[in-house]
Short mmCIF file of C-alpha atoms in Angstrom, two decimals:
data_model
loop_
_atom_site.label_atom_id
_atom_site.label_comp_id
_atom_site.label_asym_id
_atom_site.label_seq_id
_atom_site.Cartn_x
_atom_site.Cartn_y
_atom_site.Cartn_z
CA MET A 1 -11.98 -6.85 -27.43
CA ALA A 2 -14.44 -9.05 -29.25
CA ASN A 3 -16.92 -7.38 -31.55
CA ILE A 4 -20.43 -7.13 -30.15
CA GLY A 5 -22.82 -9.06 -32.33
CA ASP A 6 -25.93 -9.83 -30.28
CA LYS A 7 -28.57 -8.61 -32.76
CA ASP A 8 -31.43 -8.81 -30.28
CA VAL A 9 -29.59 -6.59 -27.80
CA ASP A 10 -28.45 -4.28 -30.58
CA GLN A 11 -32.04 -3.82 -31.71
CA ARG A 12 -33.21 -3.07 -28.17
CA ILE A 13 -30.47 -0.48 -27.75
CA GLU A 14 -31.32 1.09 -31.10
CA HIS A 15 -35.02 1.15 -30.16
CA VAL A 16 -34.32 2.95 -26.88
CA THR A 17 -31.71 5.37 -28.18
CA SER A 18 -33.88 6.39 -31.14
CA GLY A 19 -36.16 8.24 -28.75
CA VAL A 20 -33.45 9.73 -26.54
CA SER A 21 -32.83 13.45 -26.78
CA VAL A 22 -30.31 15.23 -24.62
CA LYS A 23 -32.32 17.59 -22.45
CA SER A 24 -31.16 18.69 -19.05
CA GLY A 25 -33.50 17.56 -16.26
CA ASP A 26 -35.59 15.32 -18.54
CA SER A 27 -36.36 12.34 -16.25
CA ALA A 28 -37.74 10.22 -19.09
CA ASN A 29 -34.60 10.79 -21.09
CA ASN A 30 -32.43 9.91 -18.07
CA LYS A 31 -34.42 6.70 -17.60
CA ASP A 32 -33.95 5.75 -21.24
CA ALA A 33 -30.24 6.53 -21.05
CA ALA A 34 -29.93 4.35 -17.93
CA THR A 35 -31.70 1.54 -19.80
CA VAL A 36 -29.16 1.87 -22.61
CA ASP A 37 -26.34 1.63 -20.04
CA VAL A 38 -27.79 -1.60 -18.65
CA LEU A 39 -28.32 -3.16 -22.10
CA GLN A 40 -24.83 -2.22 -23.25
CA ALA A 41 -23.36 -3.57 -20.00
CA GLN A 42 -25.18 -6.89 -20.47
CA GLN A 43 -23.92 -7.05 -24.03
CA ILE A 44 -20.32 -6.33 -23.00
CA ALA A 45 -20.46 -8.88 -20.16
CA ALA A 46 -21.79 -11.58 -22.49
CA GLN A 47 -18.91 -11.02 -24.92
CA TRP A 48 -16.09 -11.09 -22.36
CA VAL A 49 -13.09 -13.35 -23.09
CA ASP A 50 -10.12 -13.70 -20.73
CA GLY A 51 -6.56 -13.13 -21.87
CA THR A 52 -7.14 -11.51 -25.24
CA THR A 53 -4.32 -9.80 -27.10
CA GLU A 54 -5.97 -6.45 -26.40
CA GLU A 55 -6.11 -7.16 -22.66
CA ASN A 56 -2.47 -8.25 -22.49
CA ARG A 57 -1.44 -5.15 -24.41
CA LEU A 58 -3.39 -2.96 -22.00
CA LEU A 59 -1.91 -4.74 -19.00
CA ARG A 60 1.61 -4.04 -20.23
CA LYS A 61 0.69 -0.41 -20.75
CA LEU A 62 -0.65 -0.16 -17.19
CA ASP A 63 2.45 -1.82 -15.76
CA TRP A 64 4.83 0.56 -17.53
CA ARG A 65 3.00 3.69 -16.39
CA ILE A 66 1.27 2.99 -13.08
CA LEU A 67 3.79 0.81 -11.27
CA PRO A 68 6.85 3.07 -11.65
CA CYS A 69 4.91 6.10 -10.38
CA CYS A 70 3.67 4.27 -7.28
CA TRP A 71 7.03 2.55 -6.75
CA VAL A 72 8.93 5.82 -6.60
CA LEU A 73 6.42 7.30 -4.14
CA TYR A 74 6.70 4.23 -1.93
CA LEU A 75 10.51 4.27 -2.05
CA LEU A 76 10.71 7.93 -1.09
CA GLY A 77 8.13 7.57 1.67
CA TYR A 78 9.94 4.68 3.29
CA LEU A 79 13.31 6.38 2.89
CA ASP A 80 11.89 9.18 5.04
CA ARG A 81 10.93 6.64 7.69
CA ALA A 82 14.16 4.64 7.63
CA ASN A 83 16.42 7.69 7.71
CA VAL A 84 15.58 8.57 11.31
CA SER A 85 17.12 5.31 12.56
CA ASN A 86 20.21 5.80 10.37
CA ALA A 87 20.51 9.41 11.49
CA LYS A 88 20.39 8.25 15.10
CA THR A 89 23.43 5.99 14.71
CA GLY A 90 25.06 8.46 12.30
CA GLY A 91 25.62 11.20 14.88
CA MET A 92 22.21 12.58 15.82
CA GLU A 93 22.13 10.53 19.03
CA VAL A 94 25.34 12.19 20.21
CA ASP A 95 24.48 15.72 19.00
CA PHE A 96 21.07 15.69 20.73
CA ASN A 97 22.26 13.62 23.72
CA LEU A 98 19.36 11.35 22.78
CA THR A 99 18.10 8.76 25.25
CA SER A 100 16.40 5.50 24.29
CA GLU A 101 13.07 6.81 25.62
CA GLN A 102 13.32 10.05 23.63
CA TYR A 103 14.04 8.14 20.44
CA SER A 104 11.01 5.90 21.06
CA ILE A 105 8.87 9.04 21.42
CA ILE A 106 10.18 10.35 18.09
CA VAL A 107 9.21 7.06 16.42
CA LEU A 108 5.89 6.93 18.28
CA LEU A 109 4.67 10.43 17.34
CA PHE A 110 5.02 9.70 13.65
CA PHE A 111 2.61 6.78 13.96
CA VAL A 112 0.12 8.69 16.10
CA SER A 113 -0.53 11.26 13.38
CA TYR A 114 -0.11 8.66 10.65
CA LEU A 115 -2.87 6.37 11.87
CA VAL A 116 -5.31 9.22 12.61
CA ALA A 117 -5.01 10.72 9.12
CA GLU A 118 -5.15 7.55 7.01
CA VAL A 119 -8.91 7.05 6.77
CA PRO A 120 -9.69 10.71 5.94
CA ALA A 121 -6.93 10.66 3.32
CA ASN A 122 -8.41 7.65 1.49
CA MET A 123 -11.89 9.15 1.69
CA ILE A 124 -10.55 12.20 -0.11
CA LEU A 125 -8.79 10.02 -2.69
CA THR A 126 -12.08 8.44 -3.83
CA ARG A 127 -13.37 11.89 -4.75
CA VAL A 128 -10.30 13.52 -6.34
CA ARG A 129 -7.77 12.78 -9.04
CA PRO A 130 -4.87 10.56 -7.87
CA HIS A 131 -2.30 12.30 -10.08
CA VAL A 132 -2.85 15.45 -8.00
CA PHE A 133 -3.37 13.97 -4.55
CA LEU A 134 -0.63 11.34 -4.30
CA PRO A 135 2.29 13.37 -5.77
CA GLY A 136 1.04 16.36 -3.76
CA LEU A 137 1.60 14.36 -0.60
CA GLY A 138 5.13 13.62 -1.83
CA VAL A 139 5.92 17.32 -2.11
CA ILE A 140 4.61 17.95 1.40
CA TRP A 141 6.45 15.09 3.10
CA GLY A 142 9.64 15.95 1.19
CA THR A 143 9.46 19.45 2.66
CA PHE A 144 9.05 18.09 6.18
CA ALA A 145 11.89 15.59 5.65
CA ALA A 146 14.25 18.38 4.64
CA LEU A 147 13.19 20.45 7.66
CA MET A 148 14.24 17.62 9.98
CA GLY A 149 17.80 18.46 8.98
CA ALA A 150 17.36 21.93 10.52
CA THR A 151 16.10 20.80 13.94
CA GLN A 152 18.17 21.77 16.97
CA ASN A 153 16.91 19.35 19.60
CA TRP A 154 14.97 16.12 19.93
CA SER A 155 11.64 17.81 20.71
CA GLN A 156 11.76 19.83 17.48
CA LEU A 157 12.56 16.64 15.59
CA ALA A 158 9.61 14.88 17.26
CA GLY A 159 7.30 17.74 16.22
CA ILE A 160 8.39 17.56 12.58
CA ARG A 161 8.01 13.79 12.63
CA PHE A 162 4.42 14.25 13.82
CA LEU A 163 3.69 16.49 10.81
CA LEU A 164 5.51 14.04 8.54
CA GLY A 165 3.09 11.35 9.72
CA VAL A 166 0.12 13.45 8.58
CA ALA A 167 1.67 14.00 5.15
CA GLU A 168 2.64 10.35 4.65
CA ALA A 169 -0.67 8.94 5.94
CA GLY A 170 -2.28 8.98 2.51
CA PHE A 171 0.41 7.40 0.39
CA ALA A 172 0.58 3.74 1.54
CA PRO A 173 -3.18 3.05 1.80
CA GLY A 174 -3.72 5.43 -1.13
CA CYS A 175 -1.38 3.49 -3.42
CA ALA A 176 -2.87 0.17 -2.26
CA PHE A 177 -6.37 1.37 -3.11
CA TYR A 178 -5.18 3.00 -6.33
CA LEU A 179 -3.70 -0.31 -7.57
CA SER A 180 -6.95 -2.11 -6.69
CA THR A 181 -8.79 0.24 -9.07
CA TRP A 182 -6.66 -0.87 -12.03
CA TYR A 183 -5.77 -4.54 -11.49
CA ARG A 184 -7.78 -7.74 -11.19
CA ARG A 185 -7.81 -9.90 -8.04
CA TYR A 186 -5.02 -12.25 -9.03
CA GLU A 187 -2.88 -9.65 -10.71
CA LEU A 188 -2.79 -7.44 -7.63
CA ALA A 189 -0.37 -9.31 -5.35
CA THR A 190 2.37 -9.46 -7.99
CA ARG A 191 1.97 -5.75 -8.78
CA TYR A 192 1.87 -4.86 -5.12
CA ALA A 193 4.97 -7.00 -4.61
CA PHE A 194 6.78 -4.88 -7.17
CA LEU A 195 5.56 -1.80 -5.34
CA TYR A 196 6.52 -3.28 -1.97
CA THR A 197 10.07 -4.09 -3.10
CA SER A 198 10.68 -0.40 -2.54
CA VAL A 199 10.20 -0.92 1.22
CA PRO A 200 13.15 -3.26 1.87
CA LEU A 201 15.07 -1.48 -0.88
CA ALA A 202 14.48 1.80 0.96
CA GLY A 203 15.99 0.23 4.06
CA ALA A 204 18.98 -1.04 2.12
CA VAL A 205 19.47 2.19 0.15
CA SER A 206 19.00 4.19 3.31
CA GLY A 207 21.82 2.26 4.96
CA LEU A 208 24.03 2.70 1.92
CA LEU A 209 23.27 6.43 1.58
CA ALA A 210 23.65 6.94 5.30
CA GLY A 211 27.05 5.28 5.22
CA VAL A 212 28.24 7.33 2.23
CA ILE A 213 26.80 10.66 3.41
CA THR A 214 27.84 10.42 7.06
CA GLU A 215 31.32 9.32 5.99
CA ASN A 216 31.90 11.86 3.21
CA MET A 217 29.65 14.87 3.87
CA ASP A 218 30.06 15.29 7.59
CA GLY A 219 30.96 18.94 8.13
CA ALA A 220 30.17 20.04 4.55
CA GLY A 221 28.68 23.52 4.65
CA GLY A 222 29.08 23.46 8.39
CA LEU A 223 26.41 20.74 8.76
CA ALA A 224 26.67 17.30 10.31
CA GLY A 225 26.39 14.33 8.00
CA TRP A 226 23.10 13.16 9.49
CA ARG A 227 21.55 16.55 8.65
CA TRP A 228 22.57 16.19 5.03
CA LEU A 229 20.88 12.79 5.07
CA PHE A 230 17.50 14.42 5.82
CA ILE A 231 17.99 17.41 3.53
CA LEU A 232 19.04 15.51 0.41
CA GLU A 233 16.30 12.91 0.74
CA GLY A 234 13.68 15.63 1.23
CA VAL A 235 14.77 17.50 -1.88
CA ALA A 236 14.77 14.23 -3.87
CA SER A 237 11.16 13.59 -2.76
CA ILE A 238 10.00 17.02 -3.91
CA VAL A 239 11.64 16.71 -7.33
CA ALA A 240 10.43 13.15 -7.96
CA ALA A 241 6.85 13.91 -6.85
CA THR A 242 6.72 16.87 -9.25
CA VAL A 243 7.72 14.62 -12.15
CA ILE A 244 5.15 11.97 -11.14
CA PHE A 245 2.40 14.61 -11.23
CA PHE A 246 2.81 14.77 -15.03
CA CYS A 247 3.05 10.99 -15.52
CA MET A 248 0.48 9.37 -13.22
CA PRO A 249 -2.93 8.45 -14.69
CA ASP A 250 -6.13 8.76 -12.66
CA TYR A 251 -8.84 6.06 -12.53
CA PRO A 252 -9.85 3.82 -15.47
CA SER A 253 -13.02 5.85 -16.07
CA ASN A 254 -11.33 9.28 -16.18
CA SER A 255 -7.83 8.85 -17.64
CA ASN A 256 -8.44 10.22 -21.12
CA ARG A 257 -4.90 11.57 -21.33
CA PHE A 258 -3.63 8.01 -20.87
CA LEU A 259 -6.26 5.69 -22.42
CA ASP A 260 -8.37 5.91 -25.56
CA ASP A 261 -12.09 5.02 -25.50
CA GLU A 262 -11.57 1.33 -26.30
CA GLU A 263 -8.88 0.97 -23.65
CA THR A 264 -11.05 2.77 -21.08
CA LEU A 265 -13.91 0.35 -21.71
CA LEU A 266 -11.58 -2.64 -21.49
CA ALA A 267 -9.92 -1.37 -18.29
CA CYS A 268 -13.33 -1.06 -16.64
CA ASN A 269 -14.54 -4.38 -18.00
CA ARG A 270 -11.54 -6.24 -16.57
CA LEU A 271 -12.48 -5.18 -13.04
CA ALA A 272 -16.17 -5.83 -13.61
CA VAL A 273 -15.41 -9.48 -14.44
CA ASP A 274 -14.20 -9.94 -10.84
CA GLY A 275 -17.17 -8.03 -9.41
CA ILE A 276 -14.87 -5.21 -8.28
CA ASP A 277 -16.61 -1.86 -8.02
CA MET A 278 -14.68 1.00 -9.61
CA ALA A 279 -13.62 4.26 -8.03
CA GLN A 280 -15.77 7.22 -9.05
CA SER A 281 -18.40 4.95 -10.60
CA ALA A 282 -21.99 6.12 -10.41
CA GLY A 283 -22.79 3.89 -7.44
CA SER A 284 -19.79 4.94 -5.37
CA GLU A 285 -20.37 8.66 -5.83
CA GLU A 286 -23.89 8.38 -4.40
CA LEU A 287 -22.61 7.16 -1.02
CA SER A 288 -21.72 9.74 1.64
CA HIS A 289 -18.49 9.45 3.61
CA TRP A 290 -20.42 8.71 6.80
CA THR A 291 -22.50 5.98 5.13
CA VAL A 292 -19.39 4.34 3.76
CA PHE A 293 -17.64 4.54 7.13
CA LYS A 294 -20.58 2.85 8.89
CA MET A 295 -20.69 0.12 6.23
CA THR A 296 -17.00 -0.52 6.79
CA VAL A 297 -16.93 -0.72 10.58
CA LYS A 298 -19.99 -3.03 10.64
CA ASP A 299 -18.29 -5.66 8.48
CA TRP A 300 -16.59 -8.39 10.56
CA ARG A 301 -14.28 -9.16 7.66
CA VAL A 302 -12.66 -5.74 8.06
CA TRP A 303 -11.83 -6.43 11.71
CA ALA A 304 -10.47 -9.86 10.88
CA GLN A 305 -8.13 -8.26 8.36
CA CYS A 306 -7.25 -5.58 10.91
CA LEU A 307 -6.09 -8.19 13.39
CA LEU A 308 -3.92 -9.91 10.80
CA PHE A 309 -2.32 -6.64 9.78
CA VAL A 310 -1.75 -5.64 13.42
CA LEU A 311 0.31 -8.79 13.86
CA VAL A 312 2.32 -8.11 10.67
CA THR A 313 3.06 -4.44 11.31
CA GLY A 314 3.80 -5.05 14.98
CA SER A 315 6.46 -7.53 13.92
CA GLN A 316 7.75 -5.24 11.18
CA THR A 317 8.52 -2.47 13.66
CA MET A 318 11.91 -4.05 14.19
CA GLN A 319 12.94 -2.39 10.89
CA TYR A 320 13.42 0.86 12.83
CA PHE A 321 15.93 -0.87 15.08
CA ILE A 322 17.92 -2.83 12.50
CA PRO A 323 20.88 -0.37 12.73
CA THR A 324 20.74 -0.69 16.52
CA LEU A 325 20.66 -4.50 16.31
CA VAL A 326 23.59 -4.50 13.89
CA LYS A 327 25.51 -2.29 16.31
CA SER A 328 24.87 -4.84 19.07
CA PHE A 329 26.34 -7.54 16.80
CA GLY A 330 29.63 -5.63 16.83
CA TRP A 331 29.58 -3.34 13.78
CA LYS A 332 29.60 0.42 14.37
CA GLY A 333 29.69 3.70 12.41
CA HIS A 334 29.49 3.60 8.64
CA GLU A 335 30.49 -0.09 8.70
CA GLY A 336 27.36 -0.77 10.73
CA GLN A 337 25.24 1.10 8.17
CA TYR A 338 26.48 -1.19 5.41
CA HIS A 339 25.68 -4.30 7.47
CA THR A 340 21.98 -3.34 7.55
CA ILE A 341 21.73 -4.02 3.80
CA PRO A 342 21.57 -7.87 3.75
CA ALA A 343 18.42 -7.97 5.91
CA TYR A 344 16.56 -5.79 3.43
CA MET A 345 17.87 -7.74 0.45
CA ALA A 346 16.54 -10.96 1.98
CA ALA A 347 13.19 -9.23 2.53
CA LEU A 348 13.17 -8.23 -1.14
CA VAL A 349 13.46 -11.87 -2.23
CA TYR A 350 10.69 -12.99 0.14
CA VAL A 351 8.32 -10.28 -1.12
CA VAL A 352 8.77 -10.96 -4.83
CA LEU A 353 8.69 -14.76 -4.61
CA SER A 354 5.74 -15.10 -2.22
CA CYS A 355 3.51 -12.62 -4.08
CA TRP A 356 4.32 -14.13 -7.47
CA LEU A 357 3.37 -17.58 -6.18
CA ALA A 358 0.18 -16.22 -4.57
CA ASP A 359 -1.02 -14.82 -7.90
CA LYS A 360 0.11 -17.91 -9.81
CA TYR A 361 -1.91 -20.24 -7.58
CA LYS A 362 -4.69 -17.67 -6.96
CA THR A 363 -4.60 -17.89 -3.18
CA LYS A 364 -2.89 -15.97 -0.41
CA TRP A 365 -3.51 -17.53 2.97
CA PRO A 366 -1.31 -20.66 2.53
CA PHE A 367 1.69 -18.45 1.79
CA ILE A 368 0.97 -16.21 4.78
CA CYS A 369 0.79 -19.35 6.96
CA ALA A 370 4.03 -20.75 5.55
CA LEU A 371 6.02 -17.53 5.85
CA SER A 372 4.85 -16.77 9.39
CA ALA A 373 5.61 -20.37 10.46
CA ILE A 374 9.14 -20.14 9.03
CA GLY A 375 9.60 -16.75 10.70
CA THR A 376 8.45 -18.15 14.05
CA ILE A 377 11.01 -20.98 13.88
CA LEU A 378 13.85 -18.68 12.82
CA PHE A 379 13.14 -16.09 15.52
CA ILE A 380 13.12 -18.85 18.15
CA ALA A 381 16.57 -19.78 16.88
CA VAL A 382 17.66 -16.12 17.07
CA THR A 383 16.67 -15.86 20.74
CA THR A 384 18.29 -19.14 21.76
CA THR A 385 21.66 -18.82 20.02
CA ARG A 386 24.51 -16.93 21.66
CA ASP A 387 26.85 -16.78 18.69
CA ARG A 388 26.76 -13.22 17.31
CA ILE A 389 27.42 -14.13 13.68
CA ALA A 390 24.80 -16.89 13.73
CA GLN A 391 22.33 -14.51 15.37
CA TYR A 392 23.01 -11.92 12.68
CA VAL A 393 22.49 -14.42 9.82
CA LEU A 394 19.31 -15.87 11.37
CA THR A 395 17.94 -12.36 11.93
CA ILE A 396 18.44 -11.58 8.23
CA PHE A 397 16.35 -14.54 7.06
CA ALA A 398 13.74 -14.22 9.82
CA PHE A 399 13.28 -10.51 9.09
CA GLY A 400 12.49 -11.30 5.45
CA THR A 401 9.51 -13.49 6.34
CA ILE A 402 7.76 -10.51 7.94
CA TYR A 403 8.14 -8.50 4.75
CA GLY A 404 6.83 -11.41 2.70
CA CYS A 405 3.64 -11.57 4.78
CA SER A 406 2.89 -7.85 4.70
CA PRO A 407 1.89 -7.35 1.02
CA LEU A 408 -0.07 -10.60 1.02
CA VAL A 409 -2.16 -9.51 3.99
CA LYS A 410 -2.68 -6.04 2.55
CA THR A 411 -3.81 -7.25 -0.89
CA TRP A 412 -6.04 -9.90 0.70
CA VAL A 413 -8.33 -7.01 1.67
CA SER A 414 -9.33 -6.36 -1.95
CA ASP A 415 -10.28 -10.04 -2.36
CA VAL A 416 -12.42 -10.04 0.75
CA ILE A 417 -13.99 -6.56 0.30
CA PRO A 418 -14.38 -5.91 -3.46
CA GLN A 419 -17.24 -3.41 -3.36
CA PRO A 420 -18.33 -0.70 -3.19
CA ALA A 421 -15.09 1.05 -4.11
CA ALA A 422 -15.52 3.74 -1.46
CA LYS A 423 -15.91 1.05 1.22
CA ARG A 424 -12.84 -0.76 -0.09
CA ALA A 425 -10.86 2.47 0.17
CA VAL A 426 -11.95 3.09 3.77
CA ALA A 427 -11.34 -0.56 4.69
CA ILE A 428 -7.79 -0.46 3.31
CA ALA A 429 -7.07 2.77 5.18
CA LEU A 430 -8.69 1.58 8.42
CA ILE A 431 -6.80 -1.70 8.35
CA ASN A 432 -3.55 0.09 7.57
CA SER A 433 -4.24 2.64 10.30
CA ILE A 434 -5.08 0.19 13.07
CA GLY A 435 -2.28 -2.09 11.92
CA ASN A 436 0.22 0.73 12.26
CA ALA A 437 -1.16 1.48 15.73
CA SER A 438 0.75 -1.61 16.81
CA SER A 439 3.89 0.24 15.79
CA ILE A 440 3.24 2.74 18.58
CA TYR A 441 3.68 0.31 21.42
CA SER A 442 6.04 -1.94 19.47
CA SER A 443 8.51 0.94 19.25
CA TRP A 444 9.17 0.39 22.95
CA LEU A 445 10.13 -3.27 22.53
CA TRP A 446 13.77 -2.67 21.64
CA PRO A 447 15.27 -0.45 24.41
CA ASP A 448 19.06 -0.17 24.68
CA LYS A 449 18.99 -1.80 28.13
CA ASP A 450 18.02 -5.12 26.50
CA ALA A 451 21.19 -5.19 24.38
CA PRO A 452 22.79 -7.30 23.10
CA ARG A 453 20.17 -10.10 22.93
CA TYR A 454 16.93 -8.05 22.98
CA ILE A 455 14.90 -10.96 24.34
CA PRO A 456 11.58 -9.05 24.84
CA GLY A 457 11.60 -7.69 21.28
CA PHE A 458 12.47 -11.01 19.63
CA ALA A 459 10.08 -12.98 21.86
CA THR A 460 7.17 -10.65 21.07
CA THR A 461 7.87 -10.77 17.35
CA THR A 462 8.03 -14.57 17.48
CA THR A 463 4.68 -14.76 19.28
CA TRP A 464 2.96 -12.43 16.82
CA LEU A 465 4.15 -14.44 13.83
CA GLY A 466 2.93 -17.67 15.44
CA VAL A 467 -0.51 -16.18 16.05
CA LEU A 468 -0.57 -14.83 12.47
CA CYS A 469 0.10 -18.35 11.16
CA VAL A 470 -2.89 -19.77 13.02
CA LEU A 471 -5.35 -16.92 12.44
CA SER A 472 -4.70 -16.65 8.69
CA ALA A 473 -5.89 -20.25 8.31
CA VAL A 474 -8.87 -19.70 10.63
CA PHE A 475 -10.04 -16.55 8.85
CA ALA A 476 -9.51 -18.14 5.42
CA TYR A 477 -12.03 -20.80 6.45
CA PHE A 478 -14.61 -18.24 7.55
CA PHE A 479 -14.08 -16.05 4.46
CA LYS A 480 -14.84 -19.11 2.34
CA GLU A 481 -17.85 -20.18 4.41
CA TYR A 482 -19.32 -16.66 4.54
CA PRO A 483 -18.20 -14.94 1.32
CA VAL A 484 -19.02 -11.33 0.64
CA GLU A 485 -21.68 -10.75 -2.03
CA ARG A 486 -20.02 -9.67 -5.24
CA MET A 487 -21.56 -7.35 -7.81
CA ASP A 488 -22.65 -8.85 -11.10
CA HIS A 489 -20.35 -8.23 -14.06
CA ALA A 490 -23.07 -6.36 -15.99
CA GLU A 491 -24.08 -4.38 -12.90
CA VAL A 492 -20.54 -3.05 -12.42
CA MET A 493 -20.25 -2.16 -16.10
CA ALA A 494 -23.62 -0.38 -16.09
CA ALA A 495 -22.46 1.83 -13.23
CA ALA A 496 -19.20 2.57 -15.06
CA LEU A 497 -21.01 3.40 -18.32
CA ARG A 498 -23.42 5.64 -16.47
CA ALA A 499 -20.57 7.52 -14.77
CA GLN A 500 -18.78 7.95 -18.11
CA ARG A 501 -21.96 9.18 -19.81
CA GLU A 502 -22.69 11.68 -17.04
CA ALA A 503 -19.10 12.95 -17.15
CA ASP A 504 -19.37 13.40 -20.93
CA GLU A 505 -22.66 15.27 -20.52
CA LYS A 506 -21.13 17.61 -17.96
CA GLY A 507 -18.22 18.24 -20.30
CA THR A 508 -20.60 19.03 -23.16
CA LYS A 509 -22.56 21.49 -21.03
CA ALA A 510 -19.39 23.15 -19.83
#
């Protein structure tokens, strides 16, 4: 951080602070203190330099602490989701005499509770400490995941899945918002890509674990292998979330156990450069939940992003039927579980490469267009070929394009809606919620009666990707023509300094 040497500003600050005395309820004193915040913010903004050694050092520190915590939460959350499809083909379908319609209901109920609880969860997150809230959700969903192994019929399983949806509702939009409070606009996609690698990896690991567990633990302790799949993953979630509680920092303005004073100022200043309002800043805390919600739903940009994410998540629903698709290609049992892995590995490559390029070239929509266009072509090929091996290989590469689009669309939200932070949090949750609503009806697109070609499911996915390709370009034009008003660098820093000062004053009084 460069030294502050504006003598005129220094003199004005000294002049104001010389008359400031700390007296509770003194309006004149509060006014003077606010003036100092503004002058200091202007001074800090004027001295900003991109890419300093101090900033790069801080960025590495953030990456080594924040990303692993979020990554593990994401991995465990998506393992919980993926395991139900692996459990189905691993013996649960036979034990429960499960029909295709009953399985669709089990998948559907998760998303019903999930989408309803997302917005309230992110509203809570803007007011509480992330290191308590996010790992706390992990403990809760781990408990529900383990309980799924004790269910005795499909209706009990559906009920637990409904509760699991409530517990998991806060982690995906919560982590997306949490990252946006630490990283700049064109750092975010790469970091979110790292986080999002856990999603395809969860699918791949789930298939591997399902194969190993159902093959080697079936009958252990008198329990079926698919039950052990739920139990072990649930226990792993509880243990990991407990560890993360002690490691995860909060927001830049209130992570004293992680950052020193200089690093705190720099972390806030980095976001202020991009006009990104910070969580728990003075301005954000003054807005009520209802005010923020109204601001969010009145913004057309939010609904444009909602539509894009609906198309992505609707397409991505096929992840819950990958084991079923693999079975239709001719592989069954634990061998079928292993053959689900390549699709997720391809998705992993798409995610990392596309997000890295998006940050490198500081744009997202061209990559969303390209990936969705490639996916459209590949899925057309999937539906027209009759060779099972060719269909399997094409499905692997087509499936990856959907995963590549998803983090780009989700991080595009922070570019389009940078402030206030509370609105950004609600927007991310609302978009994620409505996007996942498409998973409710999409879960019915892959019934067993359509095997082995699953024309309706593939045709719908192809159409959605084609529409995504067109709309991402259209909305990019309108976002450029009608940009959101961004906060001034000094204005953001003044709010952050004020919040820090008020927090320090409260601590002194306590």
